[in-house]
mmCIF file of C-alpha atoms and ligand atoms in Angstrom:
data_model
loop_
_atom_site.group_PDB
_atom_site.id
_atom_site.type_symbol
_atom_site.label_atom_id
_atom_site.label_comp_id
_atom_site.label_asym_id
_atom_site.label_seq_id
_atom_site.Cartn_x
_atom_site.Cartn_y
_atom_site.Cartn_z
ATOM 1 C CA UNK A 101 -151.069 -60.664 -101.817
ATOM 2 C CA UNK A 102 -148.945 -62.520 -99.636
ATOM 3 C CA UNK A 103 -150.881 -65.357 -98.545
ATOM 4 C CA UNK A 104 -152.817 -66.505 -101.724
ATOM 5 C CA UNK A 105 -148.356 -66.421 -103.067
ATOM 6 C CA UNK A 106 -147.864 -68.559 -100.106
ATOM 7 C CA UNK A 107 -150.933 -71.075 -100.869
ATOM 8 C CA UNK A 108 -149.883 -71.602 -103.928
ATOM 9 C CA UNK A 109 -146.213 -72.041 -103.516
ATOM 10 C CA UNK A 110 -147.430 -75.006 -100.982
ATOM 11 C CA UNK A 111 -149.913 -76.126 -103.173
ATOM 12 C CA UNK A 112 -147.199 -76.457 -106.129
ATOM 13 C CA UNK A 113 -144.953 -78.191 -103.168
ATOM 14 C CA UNK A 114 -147.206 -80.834 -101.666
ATOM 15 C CA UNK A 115 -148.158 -81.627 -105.370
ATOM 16 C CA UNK A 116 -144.852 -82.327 -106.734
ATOM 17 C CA UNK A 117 -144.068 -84.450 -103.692
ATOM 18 C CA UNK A 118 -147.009 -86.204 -103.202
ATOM 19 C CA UNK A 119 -149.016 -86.429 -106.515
ATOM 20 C CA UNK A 120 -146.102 -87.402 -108.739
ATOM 21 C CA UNK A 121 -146.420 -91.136 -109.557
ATOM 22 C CA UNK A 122 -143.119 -90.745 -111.870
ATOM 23 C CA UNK A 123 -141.010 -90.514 -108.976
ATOM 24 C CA UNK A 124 -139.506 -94.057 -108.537
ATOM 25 C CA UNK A 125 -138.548 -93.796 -112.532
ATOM 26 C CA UNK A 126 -137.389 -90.714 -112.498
ATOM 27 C CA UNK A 127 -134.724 -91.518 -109.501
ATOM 28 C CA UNK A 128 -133.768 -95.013 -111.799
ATOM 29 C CA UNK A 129 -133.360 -92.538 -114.974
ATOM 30 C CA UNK A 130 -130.698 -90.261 -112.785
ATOM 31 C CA UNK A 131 -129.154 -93.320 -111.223
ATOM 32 C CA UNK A 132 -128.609 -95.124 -114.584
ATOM 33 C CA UNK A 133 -127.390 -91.571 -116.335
ATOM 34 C CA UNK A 134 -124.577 -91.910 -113.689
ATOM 35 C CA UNK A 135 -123.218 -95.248 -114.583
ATOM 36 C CA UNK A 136 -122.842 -94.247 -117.728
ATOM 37 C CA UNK A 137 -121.029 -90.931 -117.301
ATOM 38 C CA UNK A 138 -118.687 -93.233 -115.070
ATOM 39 C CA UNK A 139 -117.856 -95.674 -117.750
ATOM 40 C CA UNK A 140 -117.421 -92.580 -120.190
ATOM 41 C CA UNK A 141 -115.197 -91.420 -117.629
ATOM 42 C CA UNK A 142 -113.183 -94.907 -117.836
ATOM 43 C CA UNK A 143 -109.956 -94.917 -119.744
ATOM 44 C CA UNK A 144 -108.712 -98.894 -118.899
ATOM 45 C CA UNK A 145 -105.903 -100.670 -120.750
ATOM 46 C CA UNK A 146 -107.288 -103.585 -122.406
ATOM 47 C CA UNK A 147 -105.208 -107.006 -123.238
ATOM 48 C CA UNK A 148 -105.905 -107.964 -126.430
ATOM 49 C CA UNK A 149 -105.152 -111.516 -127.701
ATOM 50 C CA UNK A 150 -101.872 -110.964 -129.520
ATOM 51 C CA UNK A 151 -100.703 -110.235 -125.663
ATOM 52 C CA UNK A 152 -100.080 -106.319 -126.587
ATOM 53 C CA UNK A 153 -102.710 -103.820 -124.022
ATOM 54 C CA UNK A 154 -104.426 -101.181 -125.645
ATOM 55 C CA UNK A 155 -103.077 -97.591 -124.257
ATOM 56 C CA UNK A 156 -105.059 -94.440 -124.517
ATOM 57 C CA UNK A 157 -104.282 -90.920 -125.745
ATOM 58 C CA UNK A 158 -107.354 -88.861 -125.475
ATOM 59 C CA UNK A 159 -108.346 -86.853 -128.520
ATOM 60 C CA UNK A 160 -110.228 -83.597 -128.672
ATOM 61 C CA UNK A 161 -111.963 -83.766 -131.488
ATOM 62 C CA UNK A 162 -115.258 -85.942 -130.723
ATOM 63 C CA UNK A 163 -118.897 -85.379 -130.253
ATOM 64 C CA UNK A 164 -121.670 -87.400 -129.377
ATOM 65 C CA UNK A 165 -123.044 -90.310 -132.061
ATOM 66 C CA UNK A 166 -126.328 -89.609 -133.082
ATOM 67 C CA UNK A 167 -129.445 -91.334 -134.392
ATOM 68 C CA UNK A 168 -130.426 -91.715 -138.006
ATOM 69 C CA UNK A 169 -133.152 -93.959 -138.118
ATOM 70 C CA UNK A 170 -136.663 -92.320 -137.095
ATOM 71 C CA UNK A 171 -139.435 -95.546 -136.138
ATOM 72 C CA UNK A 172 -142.830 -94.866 -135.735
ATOM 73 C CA UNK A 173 -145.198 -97.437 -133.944
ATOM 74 C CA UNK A 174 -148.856 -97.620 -132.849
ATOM 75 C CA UNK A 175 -149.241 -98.154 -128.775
ATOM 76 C CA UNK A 176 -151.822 -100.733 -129.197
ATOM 77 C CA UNK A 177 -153.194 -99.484 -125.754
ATOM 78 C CA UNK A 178 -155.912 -97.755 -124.725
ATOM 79 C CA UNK A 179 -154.136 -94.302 -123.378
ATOM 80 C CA UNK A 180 -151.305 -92.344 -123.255
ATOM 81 C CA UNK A 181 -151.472 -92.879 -119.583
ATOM 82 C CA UNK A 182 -151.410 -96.706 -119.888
ATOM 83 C CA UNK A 183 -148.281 -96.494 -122.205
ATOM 84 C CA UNK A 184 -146.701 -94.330 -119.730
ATOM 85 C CA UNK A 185 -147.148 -96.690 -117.302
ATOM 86 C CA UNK A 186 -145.514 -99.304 -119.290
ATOM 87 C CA UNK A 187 -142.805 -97.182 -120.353
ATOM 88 C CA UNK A 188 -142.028 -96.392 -116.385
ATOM 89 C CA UNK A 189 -142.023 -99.895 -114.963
ATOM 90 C CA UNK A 190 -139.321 -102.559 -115.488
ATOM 91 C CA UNK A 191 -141.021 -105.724 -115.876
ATOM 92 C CA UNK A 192 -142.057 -104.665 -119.704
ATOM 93 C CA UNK A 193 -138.401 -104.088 -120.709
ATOM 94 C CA UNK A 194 -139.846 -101.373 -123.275
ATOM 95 C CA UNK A 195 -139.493 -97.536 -124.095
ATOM 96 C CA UNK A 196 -139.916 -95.279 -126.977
ATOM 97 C CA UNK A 197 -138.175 -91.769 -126.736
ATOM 98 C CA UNK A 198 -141.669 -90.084 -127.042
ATOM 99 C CA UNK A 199 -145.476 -90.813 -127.180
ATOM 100 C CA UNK A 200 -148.096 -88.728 -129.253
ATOM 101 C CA UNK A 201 -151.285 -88.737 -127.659
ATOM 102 C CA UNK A 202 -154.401 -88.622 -129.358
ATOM 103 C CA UNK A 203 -155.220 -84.498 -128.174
ATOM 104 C CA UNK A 204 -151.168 -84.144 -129.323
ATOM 105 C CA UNK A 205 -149.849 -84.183 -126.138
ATOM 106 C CA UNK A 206 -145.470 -84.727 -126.425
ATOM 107 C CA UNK A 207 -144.438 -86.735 -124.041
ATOM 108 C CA UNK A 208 -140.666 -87.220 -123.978
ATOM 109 C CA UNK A 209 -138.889 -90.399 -121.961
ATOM 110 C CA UNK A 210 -135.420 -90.226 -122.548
ATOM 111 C CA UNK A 211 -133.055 -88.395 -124.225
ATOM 112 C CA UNK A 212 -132.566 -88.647 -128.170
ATOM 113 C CA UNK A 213 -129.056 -89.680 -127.391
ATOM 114 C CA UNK A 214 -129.776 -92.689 -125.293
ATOM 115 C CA UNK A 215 -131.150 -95.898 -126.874
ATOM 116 C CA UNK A 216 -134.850 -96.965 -126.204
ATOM 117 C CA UNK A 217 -135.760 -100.167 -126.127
ATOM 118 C CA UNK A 218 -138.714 -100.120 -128.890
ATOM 119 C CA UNK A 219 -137.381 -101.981 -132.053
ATOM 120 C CA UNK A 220 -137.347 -105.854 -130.541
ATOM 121 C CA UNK A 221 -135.651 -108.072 -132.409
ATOM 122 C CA UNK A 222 -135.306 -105.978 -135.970
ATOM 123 C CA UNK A 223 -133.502 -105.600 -138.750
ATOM 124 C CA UNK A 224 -132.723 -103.027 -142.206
ATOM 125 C CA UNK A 225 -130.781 -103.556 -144.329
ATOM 126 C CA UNK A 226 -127.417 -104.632 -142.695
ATOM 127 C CA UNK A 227 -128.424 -102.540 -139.839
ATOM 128 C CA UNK A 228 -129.255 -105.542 -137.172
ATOM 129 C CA UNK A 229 -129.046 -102.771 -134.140
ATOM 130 C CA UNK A 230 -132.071 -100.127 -134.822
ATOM 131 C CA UNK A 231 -132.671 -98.965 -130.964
ATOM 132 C CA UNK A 232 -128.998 -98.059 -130.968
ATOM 133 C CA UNK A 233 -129.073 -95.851 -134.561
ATOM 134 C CA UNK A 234 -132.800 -94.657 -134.068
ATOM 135 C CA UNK A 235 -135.419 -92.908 -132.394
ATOM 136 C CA UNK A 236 -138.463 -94.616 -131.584
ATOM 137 C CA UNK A 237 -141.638 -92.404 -131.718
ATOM 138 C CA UNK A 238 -145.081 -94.286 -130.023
ATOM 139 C CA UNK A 239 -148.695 -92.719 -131.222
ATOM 140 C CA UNK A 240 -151.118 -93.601 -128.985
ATOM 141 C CA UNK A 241 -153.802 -95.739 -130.974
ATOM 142 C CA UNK A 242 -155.613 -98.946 -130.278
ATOM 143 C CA UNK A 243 -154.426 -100.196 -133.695
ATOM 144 C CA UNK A 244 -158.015 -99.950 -135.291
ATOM 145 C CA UNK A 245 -158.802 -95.894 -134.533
ATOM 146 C CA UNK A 246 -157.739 -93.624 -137.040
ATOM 147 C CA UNK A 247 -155.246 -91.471 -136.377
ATOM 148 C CA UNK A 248 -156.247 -87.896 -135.290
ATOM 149 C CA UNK A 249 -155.477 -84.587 -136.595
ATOM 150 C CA UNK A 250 -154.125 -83.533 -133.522
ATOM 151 C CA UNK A 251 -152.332 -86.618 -133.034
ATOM 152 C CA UNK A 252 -150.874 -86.307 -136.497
ATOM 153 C CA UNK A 253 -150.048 -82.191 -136.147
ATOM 154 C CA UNK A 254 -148.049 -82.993 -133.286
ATOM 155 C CA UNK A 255 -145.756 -85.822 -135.158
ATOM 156 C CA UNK A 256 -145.098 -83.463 -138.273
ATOM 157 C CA UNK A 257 -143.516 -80.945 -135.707
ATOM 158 C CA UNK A 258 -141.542 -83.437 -133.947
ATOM 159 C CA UNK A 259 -140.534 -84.901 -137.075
ATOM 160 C CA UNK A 260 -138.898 -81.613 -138.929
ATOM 161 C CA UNK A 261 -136.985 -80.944 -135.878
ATOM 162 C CA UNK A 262 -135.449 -84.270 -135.405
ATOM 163 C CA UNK A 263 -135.005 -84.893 -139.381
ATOM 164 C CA UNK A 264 -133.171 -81.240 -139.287
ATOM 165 C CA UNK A 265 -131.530 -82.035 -135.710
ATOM 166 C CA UNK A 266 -129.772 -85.526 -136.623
ATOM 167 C CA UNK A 267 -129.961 -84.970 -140.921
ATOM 168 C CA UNK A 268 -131.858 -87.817 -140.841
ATOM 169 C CA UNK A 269 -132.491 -89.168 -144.731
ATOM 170 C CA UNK A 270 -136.225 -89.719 -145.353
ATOM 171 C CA UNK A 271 -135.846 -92.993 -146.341
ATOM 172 C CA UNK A 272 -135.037 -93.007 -142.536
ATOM 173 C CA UNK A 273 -138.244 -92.516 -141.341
ATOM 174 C CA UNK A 274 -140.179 -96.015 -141.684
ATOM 175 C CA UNK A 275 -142.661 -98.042 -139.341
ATOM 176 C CA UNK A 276 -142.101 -100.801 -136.786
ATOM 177 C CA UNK A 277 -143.529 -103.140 -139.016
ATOM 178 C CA UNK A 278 -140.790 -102.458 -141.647
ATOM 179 C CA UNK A 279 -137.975 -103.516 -139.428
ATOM 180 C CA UNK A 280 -139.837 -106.778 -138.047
ATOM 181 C CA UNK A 281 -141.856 -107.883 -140.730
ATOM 182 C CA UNK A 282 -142.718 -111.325 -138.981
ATOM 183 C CA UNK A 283 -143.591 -110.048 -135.690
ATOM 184 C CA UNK A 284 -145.121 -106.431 -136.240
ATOM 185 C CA UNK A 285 -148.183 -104.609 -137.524
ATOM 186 C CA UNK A 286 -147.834 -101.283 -136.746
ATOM 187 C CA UNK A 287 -148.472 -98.164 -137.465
ATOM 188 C CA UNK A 288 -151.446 -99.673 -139.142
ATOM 189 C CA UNK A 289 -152.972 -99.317 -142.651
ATOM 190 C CA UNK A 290 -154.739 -96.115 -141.094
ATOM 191 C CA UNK A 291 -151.662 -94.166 -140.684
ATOM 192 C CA UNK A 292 -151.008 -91.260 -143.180
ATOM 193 C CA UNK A 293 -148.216 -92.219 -144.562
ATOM 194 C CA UNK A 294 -148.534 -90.255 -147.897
ATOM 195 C CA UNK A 295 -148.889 -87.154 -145.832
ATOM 196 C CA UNK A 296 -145.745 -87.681 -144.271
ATOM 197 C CA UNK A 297 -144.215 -88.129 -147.449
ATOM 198 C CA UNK A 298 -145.263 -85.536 -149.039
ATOM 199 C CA UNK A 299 -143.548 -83.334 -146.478
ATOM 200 C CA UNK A 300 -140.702 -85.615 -146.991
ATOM 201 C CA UNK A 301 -140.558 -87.640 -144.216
ATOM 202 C CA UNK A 302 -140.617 -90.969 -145.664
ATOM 203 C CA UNK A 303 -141.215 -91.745 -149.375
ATOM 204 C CA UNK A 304 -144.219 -92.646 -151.335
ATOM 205 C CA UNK A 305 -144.625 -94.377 -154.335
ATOM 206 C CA UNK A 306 -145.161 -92.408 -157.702
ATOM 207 C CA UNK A 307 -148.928 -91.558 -158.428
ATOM 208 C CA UNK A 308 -148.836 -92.569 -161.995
ATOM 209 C CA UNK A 309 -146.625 -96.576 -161.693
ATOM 210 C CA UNK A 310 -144.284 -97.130 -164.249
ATOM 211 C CA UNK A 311 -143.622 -100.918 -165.365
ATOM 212 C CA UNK A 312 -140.800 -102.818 -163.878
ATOM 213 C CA UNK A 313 -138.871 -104.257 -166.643
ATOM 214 C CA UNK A 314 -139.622 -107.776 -167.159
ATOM 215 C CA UNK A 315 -136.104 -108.827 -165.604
ATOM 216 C CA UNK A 316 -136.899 -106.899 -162.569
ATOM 217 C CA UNK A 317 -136.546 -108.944 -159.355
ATOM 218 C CA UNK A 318 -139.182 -107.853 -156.818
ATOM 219 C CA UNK A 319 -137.240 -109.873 -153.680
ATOM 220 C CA UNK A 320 -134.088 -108.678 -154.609
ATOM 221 C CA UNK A 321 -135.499 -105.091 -154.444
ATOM 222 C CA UNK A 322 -137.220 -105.584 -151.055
ATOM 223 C CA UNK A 323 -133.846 -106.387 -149.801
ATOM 224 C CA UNK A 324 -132.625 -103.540 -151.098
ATOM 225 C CA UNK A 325 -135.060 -100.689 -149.553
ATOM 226 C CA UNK A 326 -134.143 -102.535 -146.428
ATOM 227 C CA UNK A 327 -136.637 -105.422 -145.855
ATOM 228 C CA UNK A 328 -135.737 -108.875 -143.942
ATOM 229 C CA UNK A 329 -136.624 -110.981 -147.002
ATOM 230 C CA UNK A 330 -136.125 -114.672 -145.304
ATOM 231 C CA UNK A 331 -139.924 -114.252 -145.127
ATOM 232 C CA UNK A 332 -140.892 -113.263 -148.149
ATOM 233 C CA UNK A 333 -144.917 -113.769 -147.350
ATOM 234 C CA UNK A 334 -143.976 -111.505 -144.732
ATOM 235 C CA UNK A 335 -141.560 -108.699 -145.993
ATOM 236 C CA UNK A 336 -144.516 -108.358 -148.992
ATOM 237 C CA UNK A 337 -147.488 -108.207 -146.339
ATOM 238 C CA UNK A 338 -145.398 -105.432 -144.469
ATOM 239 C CA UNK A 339 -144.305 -103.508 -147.685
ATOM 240 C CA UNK A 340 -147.995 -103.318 -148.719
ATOM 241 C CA UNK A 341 -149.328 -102.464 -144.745
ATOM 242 C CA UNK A 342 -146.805 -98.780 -145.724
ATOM 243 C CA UNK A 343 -147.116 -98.352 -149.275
ATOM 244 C CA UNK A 344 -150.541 -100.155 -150.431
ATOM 245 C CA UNK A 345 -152.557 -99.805 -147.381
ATOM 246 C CA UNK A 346 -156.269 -100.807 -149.627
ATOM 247 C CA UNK A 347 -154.676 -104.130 -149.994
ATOM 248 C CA UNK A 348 -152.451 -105.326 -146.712
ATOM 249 C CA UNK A 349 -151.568 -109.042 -148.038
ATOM 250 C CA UNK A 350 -148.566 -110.895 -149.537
ATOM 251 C CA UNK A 351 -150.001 -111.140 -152.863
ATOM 252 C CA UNK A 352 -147.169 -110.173 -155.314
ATOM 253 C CA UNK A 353 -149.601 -108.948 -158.347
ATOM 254 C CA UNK A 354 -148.683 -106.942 -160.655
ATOM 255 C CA UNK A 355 -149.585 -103.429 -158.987
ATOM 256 C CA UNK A 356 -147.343 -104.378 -156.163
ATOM 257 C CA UNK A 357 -144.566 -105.270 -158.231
ATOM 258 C CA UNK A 358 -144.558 -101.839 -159.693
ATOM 259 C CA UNK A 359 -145.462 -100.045 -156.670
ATOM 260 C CA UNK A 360 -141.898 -101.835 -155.267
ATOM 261 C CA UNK A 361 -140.246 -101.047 -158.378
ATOM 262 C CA UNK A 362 -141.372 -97.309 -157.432
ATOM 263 C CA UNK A 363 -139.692 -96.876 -154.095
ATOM 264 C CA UNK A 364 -136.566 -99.382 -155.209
ATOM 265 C CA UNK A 365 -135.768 -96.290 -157.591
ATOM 266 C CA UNK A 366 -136.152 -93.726 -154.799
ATOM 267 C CA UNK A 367 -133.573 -95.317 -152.428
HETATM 268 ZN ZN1 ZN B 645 -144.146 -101.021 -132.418
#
């Protein structure tokens, strides 16, 4: 008994050391986690311009901030492997708090309390800083694969404990391309997003539309739910990529006016 114990102790040894091609980013993640707890620790006077400094009296009644926005987003890679790699170098500048792969393999990359860089240059509503009030979750899809079962298994789970973890509002839970209309397309057209719905994470329109009133304002509304709206072409395109997926364009017919009239009334 003892020697097949010790094999396999060394075996587990020499392949943590030597196998694990993580190792570099995991050393950055500690280091960085460091900083921060040092400027936590901080407690400066600042001069402000009236010529008074700011003094500080420590509370104790405080927690941590936490996220409220979930955003999902396609990889556009070929593996879960390749977006790891991405995800672990520096050069990218990108991150995503977790990737789904395609057999519904986790993977977590930071903590849900630190901000990942996976939102770009986005906006909702007034909300111009989504990486620091959201979690961004990556699925690993080429952008023209459906989604699998597996894939999709492994995001409901993830989903009810981080909606019931941060009380995040479904209305919470929308795509990349919601929050940068000009610049993204994913999750694309394939992605369930009924099915999410329908176990409330997101909305979806009703089944049977009613008529907007003939007053109703269609842009107005967009900007509303949360859409940039400077492009309208745009903000329409990406409304209909989530909510009409049959007919991803920025044709504002009649359908899509009630469709938007649909999930105005659900905000
Ligand atoms: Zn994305």
């Amino acid at each position: 008994m003892k020697r097949p114990l010790y094999y396999l102790i060394s075996a587990l040894v020499v392949t943590s050391c030597a196998s694990n091609p993580y190792r570099t980013s995991e050393k950055s993640y500690q280091k960085q986690l460091k900083i921060f707890k040092a400027n936590l620790l901080k407690k400066e006077s600042i001069p402000l311009q009236n010529g008074k400094n700011t003094e500080w009296i420590s509370t104790v009644n405080f927690n941590l901030r936490k996220p409220n926005f979930i955003i999902i987003h396609h990889t556009a890679q070929d593996s879960i492997q390749q977006t790891i790699k991405t995800f672990t170098l520096v050069k990218p500048q990108v991150s995503a708090h977790y990737v789904i792969g395609d057999d519904g393999r986790v993977v977590q990359m930071l903590n849900d309390y630190l901000r990942a860089w996976h939102g770009g240059n986005a906006t909702w509503g007034k909300n111009t800083d989504i990486n620091s009030a959201s979690i961004g979750i990556e699925l690993d899809n080429n952008g023209t694969e459906p989604f699998s079962q597996l894939q999709i298994n492994s995001l409901l789970s993830l989903l009810t404990k981080l909606k019931k973890d941060y009380n995040i509002p479904a209305q919470n839970i929308i795509a990349h391309s919601d929050i940068a209309p000009t610049r993204k397309k994913d999750p694309s057209a394939l992605f369930p997003w009924q099915v999410l719905a329908e176990k409330e994470f997101g909305i979806w329109p009703d089944l049977v539309l009613e008529t907007a009133p003939a007053d109703f304002n269609a842009e107005l509304a967009l900007r509303i739910i949360g859409y940039n709206t400077k492009n309208l072409s745009a903000a329409i395109t990406a409304f209909k990529l989530h909510y009409i997926q049959t007919e991803v364009n920025d044709i504002l017919d009649e359908k899509t006016i009630n469709t938007i009239y649909s999930i105005y009334k659900k905000q």
